[in-house]
Coordinates of C-alpha atoms (C1' of nucleotides) in Angstrom, one line a residue:
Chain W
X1 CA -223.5 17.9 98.4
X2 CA -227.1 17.3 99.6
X3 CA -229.3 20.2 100.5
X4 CA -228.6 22.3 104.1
X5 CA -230.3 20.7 107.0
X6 CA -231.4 21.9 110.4
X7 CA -228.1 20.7 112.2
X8 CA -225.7 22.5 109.5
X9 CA -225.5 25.5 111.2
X10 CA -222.3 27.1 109.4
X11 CA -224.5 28.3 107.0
X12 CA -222.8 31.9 107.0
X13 CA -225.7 34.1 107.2
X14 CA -224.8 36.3 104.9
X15 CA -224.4 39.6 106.6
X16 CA -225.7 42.8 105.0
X17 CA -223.3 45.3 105.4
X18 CA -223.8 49.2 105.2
X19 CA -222.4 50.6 101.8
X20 CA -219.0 52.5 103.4
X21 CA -218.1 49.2 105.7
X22 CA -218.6 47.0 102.6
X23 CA -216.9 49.9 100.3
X24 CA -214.1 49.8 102.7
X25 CA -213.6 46.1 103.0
X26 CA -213.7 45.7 99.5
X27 CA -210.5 48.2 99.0
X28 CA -208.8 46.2 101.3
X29 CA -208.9 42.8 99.9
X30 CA -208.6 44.2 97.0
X31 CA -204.8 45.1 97.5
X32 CA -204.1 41.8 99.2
X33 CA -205.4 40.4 95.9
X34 CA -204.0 42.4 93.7
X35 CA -200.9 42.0 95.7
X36 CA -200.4 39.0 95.5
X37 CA -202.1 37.8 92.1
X38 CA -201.0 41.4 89.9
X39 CA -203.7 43.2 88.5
X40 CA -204.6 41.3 85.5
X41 CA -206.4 39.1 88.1
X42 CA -210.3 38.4 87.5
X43 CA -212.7 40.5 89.3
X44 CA -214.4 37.0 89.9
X45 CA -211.3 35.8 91.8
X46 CA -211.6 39.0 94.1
X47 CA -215.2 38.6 94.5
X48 CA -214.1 34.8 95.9
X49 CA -212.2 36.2 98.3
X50 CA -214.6 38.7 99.4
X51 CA -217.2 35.8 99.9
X52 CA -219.6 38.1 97.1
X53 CA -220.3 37.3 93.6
X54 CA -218.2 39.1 91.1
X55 CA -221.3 41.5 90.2
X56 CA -221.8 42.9 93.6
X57 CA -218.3 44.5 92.7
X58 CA -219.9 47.0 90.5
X59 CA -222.2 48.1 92.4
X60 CA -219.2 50.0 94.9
X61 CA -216.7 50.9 91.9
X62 CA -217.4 51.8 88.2
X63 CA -215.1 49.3 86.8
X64 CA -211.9 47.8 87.7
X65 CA -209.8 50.6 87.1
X66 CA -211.7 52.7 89.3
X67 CA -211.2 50.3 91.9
X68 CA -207.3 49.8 91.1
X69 CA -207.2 53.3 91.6
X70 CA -208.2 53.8 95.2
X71 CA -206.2 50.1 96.1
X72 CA -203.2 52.6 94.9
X73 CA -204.5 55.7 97.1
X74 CA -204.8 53.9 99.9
X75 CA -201.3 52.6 99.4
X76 CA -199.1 55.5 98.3
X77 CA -200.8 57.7 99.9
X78 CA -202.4 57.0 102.8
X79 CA -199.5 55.5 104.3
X80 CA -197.7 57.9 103.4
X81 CA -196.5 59.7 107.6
X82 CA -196.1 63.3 107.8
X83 CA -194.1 62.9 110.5
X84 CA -191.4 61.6 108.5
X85 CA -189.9 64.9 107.2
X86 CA -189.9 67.1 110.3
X87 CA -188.0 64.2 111.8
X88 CA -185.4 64.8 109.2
X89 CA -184.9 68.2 109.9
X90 CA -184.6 67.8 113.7
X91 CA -180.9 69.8 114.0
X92 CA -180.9 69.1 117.6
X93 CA -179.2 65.3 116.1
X94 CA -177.2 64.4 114.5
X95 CA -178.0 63.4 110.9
X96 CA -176.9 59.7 110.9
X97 CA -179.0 59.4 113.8
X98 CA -181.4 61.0 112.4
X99 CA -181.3 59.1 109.2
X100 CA -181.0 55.8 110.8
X101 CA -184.4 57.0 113.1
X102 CA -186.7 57.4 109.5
X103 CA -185.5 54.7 107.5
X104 CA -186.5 52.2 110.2
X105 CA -189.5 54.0 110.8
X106 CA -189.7 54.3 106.6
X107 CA -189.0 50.3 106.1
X108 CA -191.7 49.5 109.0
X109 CA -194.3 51.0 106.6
X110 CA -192.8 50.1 103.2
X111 CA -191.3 46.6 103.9
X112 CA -194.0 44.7 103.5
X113 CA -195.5 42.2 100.8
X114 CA -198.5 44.2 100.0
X115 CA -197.3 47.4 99.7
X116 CA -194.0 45.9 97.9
X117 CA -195.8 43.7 95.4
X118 CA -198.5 46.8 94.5
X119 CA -195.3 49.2 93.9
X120 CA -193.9 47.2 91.6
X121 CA -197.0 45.8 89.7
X122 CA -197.5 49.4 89.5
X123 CA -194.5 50.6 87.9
X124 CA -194.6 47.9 85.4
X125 CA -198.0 49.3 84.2
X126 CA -196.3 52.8 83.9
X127 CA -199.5 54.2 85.8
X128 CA -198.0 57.7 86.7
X129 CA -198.3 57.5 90.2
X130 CA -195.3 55.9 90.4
X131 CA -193.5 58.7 89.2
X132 CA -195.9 61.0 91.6
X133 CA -194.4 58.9 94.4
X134 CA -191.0 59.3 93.5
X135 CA -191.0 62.8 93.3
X136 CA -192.5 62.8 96.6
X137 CA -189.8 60.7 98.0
X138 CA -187.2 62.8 95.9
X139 CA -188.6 66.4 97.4
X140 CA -189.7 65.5 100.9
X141 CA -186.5 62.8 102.0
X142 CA -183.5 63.2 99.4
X143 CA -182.6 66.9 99.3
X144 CA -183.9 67.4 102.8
X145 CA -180.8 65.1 103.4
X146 CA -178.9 66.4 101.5
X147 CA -179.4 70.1 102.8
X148 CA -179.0 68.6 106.2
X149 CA -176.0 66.9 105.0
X150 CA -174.5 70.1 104.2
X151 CA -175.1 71.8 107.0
X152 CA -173.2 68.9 109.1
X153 CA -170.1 69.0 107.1
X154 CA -170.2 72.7 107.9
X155 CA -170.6 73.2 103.9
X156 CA -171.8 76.5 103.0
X157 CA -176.0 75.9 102.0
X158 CA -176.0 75.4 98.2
X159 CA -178.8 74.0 95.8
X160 CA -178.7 70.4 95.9
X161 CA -177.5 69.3 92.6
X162 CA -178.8 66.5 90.6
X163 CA -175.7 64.3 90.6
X164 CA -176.1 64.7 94.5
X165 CA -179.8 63.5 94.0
X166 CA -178.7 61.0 92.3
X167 CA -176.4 59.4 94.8
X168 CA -179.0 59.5 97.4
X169 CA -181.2 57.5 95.9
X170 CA -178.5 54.7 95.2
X171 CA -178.7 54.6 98.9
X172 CA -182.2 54.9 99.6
X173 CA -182.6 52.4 96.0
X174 CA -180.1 50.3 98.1
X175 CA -182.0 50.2 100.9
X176 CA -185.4 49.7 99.4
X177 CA -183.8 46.9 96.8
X178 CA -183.7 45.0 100.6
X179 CA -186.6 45.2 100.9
X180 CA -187.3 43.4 97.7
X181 CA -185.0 41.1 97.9
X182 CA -186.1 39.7 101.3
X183 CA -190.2 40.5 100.4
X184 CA -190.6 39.4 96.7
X185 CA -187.5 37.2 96.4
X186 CA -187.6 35.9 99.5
X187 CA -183.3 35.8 99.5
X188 CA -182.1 37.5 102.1
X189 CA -179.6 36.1 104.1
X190 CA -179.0 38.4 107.4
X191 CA -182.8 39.6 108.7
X192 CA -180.8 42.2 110.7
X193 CA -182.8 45.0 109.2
X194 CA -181.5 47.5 111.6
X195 CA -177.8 46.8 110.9
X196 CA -178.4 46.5 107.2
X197 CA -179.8 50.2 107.2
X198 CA -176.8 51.2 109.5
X199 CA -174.4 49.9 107.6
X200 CA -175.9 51.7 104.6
X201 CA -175.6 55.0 106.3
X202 CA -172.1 54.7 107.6
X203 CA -171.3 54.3 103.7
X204 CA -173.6 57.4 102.8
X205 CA -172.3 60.1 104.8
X206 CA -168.9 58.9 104.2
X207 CA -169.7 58.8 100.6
X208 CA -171.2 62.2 100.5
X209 CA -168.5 63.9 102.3
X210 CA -165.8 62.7 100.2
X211 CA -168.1 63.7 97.0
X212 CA -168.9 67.1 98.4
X213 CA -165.5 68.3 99.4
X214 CA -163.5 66.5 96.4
X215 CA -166.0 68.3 93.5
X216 CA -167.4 70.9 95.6
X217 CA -171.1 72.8 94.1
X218 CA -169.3 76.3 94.0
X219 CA -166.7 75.1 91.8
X220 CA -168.0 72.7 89.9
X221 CA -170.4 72.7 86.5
X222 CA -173.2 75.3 87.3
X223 CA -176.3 73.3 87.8
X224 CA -179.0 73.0 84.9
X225 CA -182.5 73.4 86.2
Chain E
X1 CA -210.0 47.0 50.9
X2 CA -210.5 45.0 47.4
X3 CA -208.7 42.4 46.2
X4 CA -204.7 42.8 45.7
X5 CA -204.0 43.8 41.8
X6 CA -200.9 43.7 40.2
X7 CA -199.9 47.0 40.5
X8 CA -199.9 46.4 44.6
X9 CA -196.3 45.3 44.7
X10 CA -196.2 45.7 49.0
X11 CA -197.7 41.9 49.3
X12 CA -195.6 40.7 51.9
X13 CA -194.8 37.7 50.4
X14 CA -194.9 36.0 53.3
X15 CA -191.1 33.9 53.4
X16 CA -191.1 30.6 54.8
X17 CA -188.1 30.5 56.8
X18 CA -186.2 27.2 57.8
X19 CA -187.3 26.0 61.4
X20 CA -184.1 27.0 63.7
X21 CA -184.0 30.7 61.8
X22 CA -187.8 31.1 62.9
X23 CA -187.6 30.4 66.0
X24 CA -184.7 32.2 67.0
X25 CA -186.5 34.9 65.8
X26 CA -189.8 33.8 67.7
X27 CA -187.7 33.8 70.8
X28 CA -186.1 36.8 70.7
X29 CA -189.9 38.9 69.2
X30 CA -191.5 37.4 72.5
X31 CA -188.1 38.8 74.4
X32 CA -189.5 42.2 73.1
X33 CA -193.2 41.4 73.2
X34 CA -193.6 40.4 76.7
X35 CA -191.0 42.6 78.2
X36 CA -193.3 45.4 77.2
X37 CA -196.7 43.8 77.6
X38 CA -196.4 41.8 80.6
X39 CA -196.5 37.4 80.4
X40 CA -200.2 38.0 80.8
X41 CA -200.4 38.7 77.1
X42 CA -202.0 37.0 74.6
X43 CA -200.3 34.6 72.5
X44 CA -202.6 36.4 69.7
X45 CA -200.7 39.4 70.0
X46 CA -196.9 38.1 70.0
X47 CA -197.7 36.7 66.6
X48 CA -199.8 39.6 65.2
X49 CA -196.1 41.3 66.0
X50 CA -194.6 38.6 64.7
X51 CA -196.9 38.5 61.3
X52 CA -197.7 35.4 61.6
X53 CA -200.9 33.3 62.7
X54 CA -201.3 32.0 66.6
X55 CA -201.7 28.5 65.5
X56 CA -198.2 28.6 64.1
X57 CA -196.2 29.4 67.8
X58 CA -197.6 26.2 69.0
X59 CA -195.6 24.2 66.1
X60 CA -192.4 25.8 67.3
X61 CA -193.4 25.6 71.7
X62 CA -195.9 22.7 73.1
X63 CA -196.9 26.0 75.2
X64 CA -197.1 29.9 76.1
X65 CA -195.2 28.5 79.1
X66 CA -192.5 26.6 77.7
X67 CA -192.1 29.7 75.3
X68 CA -191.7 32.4 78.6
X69 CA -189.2 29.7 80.0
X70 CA -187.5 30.0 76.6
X71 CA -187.4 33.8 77.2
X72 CA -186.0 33.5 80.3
X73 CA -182.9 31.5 79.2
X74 CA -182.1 33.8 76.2
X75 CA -182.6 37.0 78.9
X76 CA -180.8 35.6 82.1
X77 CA -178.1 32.4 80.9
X78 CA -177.3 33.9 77.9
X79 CA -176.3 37.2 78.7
X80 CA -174.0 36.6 81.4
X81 CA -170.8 37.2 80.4
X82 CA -167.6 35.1 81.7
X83 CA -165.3 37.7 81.2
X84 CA -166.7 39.5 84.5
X85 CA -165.7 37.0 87.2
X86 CA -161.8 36.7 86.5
X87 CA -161.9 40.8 85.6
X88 CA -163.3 41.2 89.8
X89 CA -160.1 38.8 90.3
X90 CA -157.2 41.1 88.8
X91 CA -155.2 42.5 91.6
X92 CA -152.8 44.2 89.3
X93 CA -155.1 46.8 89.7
X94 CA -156.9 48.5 92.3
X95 CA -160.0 46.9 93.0
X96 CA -162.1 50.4 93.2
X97 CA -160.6 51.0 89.4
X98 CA -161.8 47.1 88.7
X99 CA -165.2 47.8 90.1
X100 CA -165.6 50.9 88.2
X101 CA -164.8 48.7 85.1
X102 CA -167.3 45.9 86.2
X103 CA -170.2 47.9 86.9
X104 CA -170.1 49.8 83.7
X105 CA -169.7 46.5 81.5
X106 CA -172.3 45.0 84.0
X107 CA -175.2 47.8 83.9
X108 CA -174.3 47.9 79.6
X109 CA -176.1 44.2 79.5
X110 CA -178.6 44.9 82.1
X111 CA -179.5 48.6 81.6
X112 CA -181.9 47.9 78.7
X113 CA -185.5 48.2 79.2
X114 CA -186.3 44.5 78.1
X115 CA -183.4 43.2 80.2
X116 CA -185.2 45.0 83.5
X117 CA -188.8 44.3 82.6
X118 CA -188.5 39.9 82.1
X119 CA -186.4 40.4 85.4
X120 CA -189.2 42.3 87.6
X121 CA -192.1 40.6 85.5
X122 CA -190.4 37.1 86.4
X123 CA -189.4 38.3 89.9
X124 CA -193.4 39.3 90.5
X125 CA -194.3 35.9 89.2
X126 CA -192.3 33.9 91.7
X127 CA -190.2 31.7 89.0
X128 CA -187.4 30.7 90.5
X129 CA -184.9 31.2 87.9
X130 CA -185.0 35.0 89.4
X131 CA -183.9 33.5 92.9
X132 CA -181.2 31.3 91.1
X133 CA -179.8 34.7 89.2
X134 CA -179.3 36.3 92.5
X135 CA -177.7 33.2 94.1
X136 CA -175.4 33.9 90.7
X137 CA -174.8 37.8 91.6
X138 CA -173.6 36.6 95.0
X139 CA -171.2 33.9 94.7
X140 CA -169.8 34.8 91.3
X141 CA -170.0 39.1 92.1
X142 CA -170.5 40.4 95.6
X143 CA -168.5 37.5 97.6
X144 CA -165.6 37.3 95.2
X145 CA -165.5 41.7 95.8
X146 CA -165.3 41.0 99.3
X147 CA -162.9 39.0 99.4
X148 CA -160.8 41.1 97.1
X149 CA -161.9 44.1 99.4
X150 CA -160.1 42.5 102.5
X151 CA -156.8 42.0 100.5
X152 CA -157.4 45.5 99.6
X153 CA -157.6 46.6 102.8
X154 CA -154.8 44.8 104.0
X155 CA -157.0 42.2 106.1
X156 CA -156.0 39.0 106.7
X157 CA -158.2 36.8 104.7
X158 CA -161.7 35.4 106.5
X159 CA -164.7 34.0 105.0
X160 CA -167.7 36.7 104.1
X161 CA -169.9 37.2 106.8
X162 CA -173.7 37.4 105.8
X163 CA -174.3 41.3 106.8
X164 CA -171.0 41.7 104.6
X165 CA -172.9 40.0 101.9
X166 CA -175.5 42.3 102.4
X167 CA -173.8 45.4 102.8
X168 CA -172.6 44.5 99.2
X169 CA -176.2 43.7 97.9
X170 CA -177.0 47.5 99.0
X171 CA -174.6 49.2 97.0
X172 CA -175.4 46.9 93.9
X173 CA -178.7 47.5 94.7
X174 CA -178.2 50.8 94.5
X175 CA -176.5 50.9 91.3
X176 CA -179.3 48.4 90.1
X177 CA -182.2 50.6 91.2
X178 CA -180.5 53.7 88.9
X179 CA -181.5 51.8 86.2
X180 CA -184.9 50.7 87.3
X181 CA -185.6 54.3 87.6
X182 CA -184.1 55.5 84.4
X183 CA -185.9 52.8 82.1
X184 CA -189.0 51.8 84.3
X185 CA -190.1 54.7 86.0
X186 CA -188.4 57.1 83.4
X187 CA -187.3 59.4 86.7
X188 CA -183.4 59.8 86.7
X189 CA -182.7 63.2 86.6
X190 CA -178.6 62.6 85.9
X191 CA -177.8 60.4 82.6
X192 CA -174.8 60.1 83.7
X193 CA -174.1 56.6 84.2
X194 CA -170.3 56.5 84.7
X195 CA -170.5 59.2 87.8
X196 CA -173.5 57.3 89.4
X197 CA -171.5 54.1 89.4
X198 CA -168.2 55.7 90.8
X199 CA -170.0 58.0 93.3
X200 CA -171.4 54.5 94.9
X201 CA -168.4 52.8 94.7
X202 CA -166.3 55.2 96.7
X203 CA -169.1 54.8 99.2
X204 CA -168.8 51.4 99.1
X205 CA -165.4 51.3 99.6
X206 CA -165.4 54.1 102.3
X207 CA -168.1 52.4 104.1
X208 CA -167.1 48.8 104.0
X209 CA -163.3 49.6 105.1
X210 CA -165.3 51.3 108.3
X211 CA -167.5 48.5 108.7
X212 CA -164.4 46.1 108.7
X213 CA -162.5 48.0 111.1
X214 CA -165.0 48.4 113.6
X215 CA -166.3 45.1 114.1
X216 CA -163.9 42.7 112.7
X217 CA -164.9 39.7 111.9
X218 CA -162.5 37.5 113.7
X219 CA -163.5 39.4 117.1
X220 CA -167.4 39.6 115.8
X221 CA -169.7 37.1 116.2
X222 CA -169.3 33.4 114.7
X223 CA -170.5 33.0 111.4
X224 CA -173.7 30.9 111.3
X225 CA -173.7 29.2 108.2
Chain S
dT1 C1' -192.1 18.4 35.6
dA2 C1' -194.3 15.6 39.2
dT3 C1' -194.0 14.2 44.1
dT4 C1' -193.1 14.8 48.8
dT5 C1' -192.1 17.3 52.9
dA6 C1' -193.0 20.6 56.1
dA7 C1' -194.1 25.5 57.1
dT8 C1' -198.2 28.1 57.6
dT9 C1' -203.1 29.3 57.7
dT10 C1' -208.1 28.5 58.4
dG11 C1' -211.5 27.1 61.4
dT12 C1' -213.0 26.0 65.8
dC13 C1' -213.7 24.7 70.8
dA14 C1' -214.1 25.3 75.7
dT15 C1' -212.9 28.8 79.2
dT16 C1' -212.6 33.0 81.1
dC17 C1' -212.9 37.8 81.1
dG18 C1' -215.4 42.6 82.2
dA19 C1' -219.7 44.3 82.4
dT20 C1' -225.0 44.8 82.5
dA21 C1' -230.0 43.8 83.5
dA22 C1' -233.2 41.7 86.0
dA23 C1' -234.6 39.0 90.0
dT24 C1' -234.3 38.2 94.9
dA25 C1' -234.1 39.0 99.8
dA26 C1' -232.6 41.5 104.0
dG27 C1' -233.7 45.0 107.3
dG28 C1' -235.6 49.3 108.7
dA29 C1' -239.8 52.3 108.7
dA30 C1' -244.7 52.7 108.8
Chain U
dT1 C1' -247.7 43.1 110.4
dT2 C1' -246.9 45.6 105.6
dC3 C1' -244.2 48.4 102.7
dC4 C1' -240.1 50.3 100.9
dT5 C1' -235.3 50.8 100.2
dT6 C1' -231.2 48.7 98.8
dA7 C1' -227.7 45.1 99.3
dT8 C1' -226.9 41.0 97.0
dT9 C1' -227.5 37.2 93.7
dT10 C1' -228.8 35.0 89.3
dA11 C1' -228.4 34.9 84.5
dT12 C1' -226.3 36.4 80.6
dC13 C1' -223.7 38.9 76.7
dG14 C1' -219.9 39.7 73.7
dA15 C1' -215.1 39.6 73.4
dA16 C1' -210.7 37.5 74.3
dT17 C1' -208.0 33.6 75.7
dG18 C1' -204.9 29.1 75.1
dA19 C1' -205.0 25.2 72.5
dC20 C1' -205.9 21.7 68.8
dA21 C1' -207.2 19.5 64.0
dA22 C1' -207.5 19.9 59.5
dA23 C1' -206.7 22.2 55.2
dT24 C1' -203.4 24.8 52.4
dT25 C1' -199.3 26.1 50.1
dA26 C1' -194.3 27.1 49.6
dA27 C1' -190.1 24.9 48.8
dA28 C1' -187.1 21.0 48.5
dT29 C1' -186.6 16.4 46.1
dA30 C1' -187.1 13.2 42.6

DNA sequence: TATTTAATTTGTCATTCGATAAATAAGGAA
DNA sequence: TTCCTTATTTATCGAATGACAAATTAAATA
């Protein structure tokens, strides 16, 4: 309205920041933004939430895409545990338990709106990172399981095959569709995250054992690779 | 280059179609248009596909956003199909056999690229028509297969308890995913449509009679509804 | 053919977008 | 204090956006 007096003291001060704080800060507001408002957002609504004008922006990242791509770095793959796939092959339990231990550990990291939202913007782009992530998820979870799965049923070890593949990732798609369905479309009816994942497990290894010993590798179509 | 001659027979001669023909076939360009490009798109662009001017869309829609809702309708109403409900419903055969049939006439209307990009473009922009298909899925789909499951089963009939409900939302989440990956991220390594959908329905049905079994609902918890 | 109706285009406006250049000001070094 | 570095803002450009009014033209009607 009128001009700042002496008495308004919530005059924020702008604070000066050093360029890797400020760098820093910027890359995370940036995938709350982006989150939330998909990347076709304005820089000058990012720069509003930051409390900096819009040019300021430019001065940390090239352009917007250069920025996009570190908010999907510091997504995919800095969250990203390595802890995850030793856990998987822990043979001293079993593998449901085992199972059940990562994908709760999994959906603490993954189940949330940011990360959620910024996947699926993604994907829609068709940026290949996507795909990058899903191989990850492909080579370091799914056939570890399913080797591990194998091993369990007291199956001889086989290569995995891609049928096999396939039907773990309807459970972990399963599992991760959840996710969506209570973070983006907010219409989930039981919270019971724990059970849900449990549930989806029980099915799994029943699944898998009835699929591997009805149509087993050995005598089935020989694998194209 | 220079002005048309009479020799340049490829003028378009631009037909002027009745108002109901053209905007069918504005409706069902945009369908295309803004399944691949995103709603963000510009108006400019759906009628440069369209060969027509940008001023003439706004004599057929007051605006781009009565046009998307447009879209939205022709994608989700229309394509529903009534013949799926009372097919769930037919115990003269087994119900794995009738899922089987569902899921492959289901995934035929949904596993199309524009199909799965208005539904995760609309589902990222928070319309509620998304949240209103699901509500669909789950009282017309999932609860009617559970209830069928406990006849199956030989269960004396109860009302669906929610982590039922979501035990089912896994396995057509799962089957739902498939297709994600196949026509969004372009990452299925199987084509084979058929075998995915049986593989997760004997899961399904291995894993829900399991789940019923062990904690039956009349000995489980009450129901909150 | 002449007239009328309505489908379509031309022209344009006010915003908003990503991006750049130049001006300002904060904070440390001398 | 004065100087210097650099973080930050101000001002602005050209292109793209949704929307509207008026002019044009194809096709139906008389």
């Amino acid at each position: 309205m009128s001009k700042p007096d002496a008495t308004q003291t919530e005059t924020p001060k702008r604070k000066r920041l050093p360029s890797s704080e400020r760098r820093q800060d910027f890359i995370n507001k940036a995938i709350e933004f982006f989150a939330e408002e998909g990347f076709e957002s304005s820089t000058r609504g990012l720069a509003k939430k930051l409390g900096v004008t819009q040019p300021l922006l430019y001065r940390y990242f090239p352009s917007k895409d250069d920025l996009i791509s570190e908010v999907y770095d510091a997504v995919y793959v800095n969250r990203w545990l390595p802890e995850w796939e030793p856990l998987l092959r822990d043979r001293a339990r079993p593998l449901s338990e085992r199972l059940n231990t990562f994908y709760n550990l999994y959906t603490d990291v993954i189940f949330n709106r940011e990360w959620m939202r910024i996947y699926l913007f993604s994907g829609l782009k068709g940026v290949d990172i996507n795909r990058r992530y899903m191989q990850l998820v492909r080579q370091r979870i799914l056939e570890p399981i399913l080797i591990e799965a194998r091993t369990e049923f007291g199956l001889p070890d086989e290569p995995t095959r891609d049928c096999e593949v396939e039907f773990a990732w309807v459970m972990h798609g399963g599992i991760f569709y959840y996710g969506v369905r209570d973070l983006i479309y907010d219409s989930v009816i039981s919270n019971d995250k724990e059970r849900v994942i449990s549930d989806a497990i029980v099915a799994f290894m029943a699944g898998l054992e009835i699929k591997l010993r009805r149509d087993p590798p050995s005598k089935g179509e020989p694998q194209t690779v």
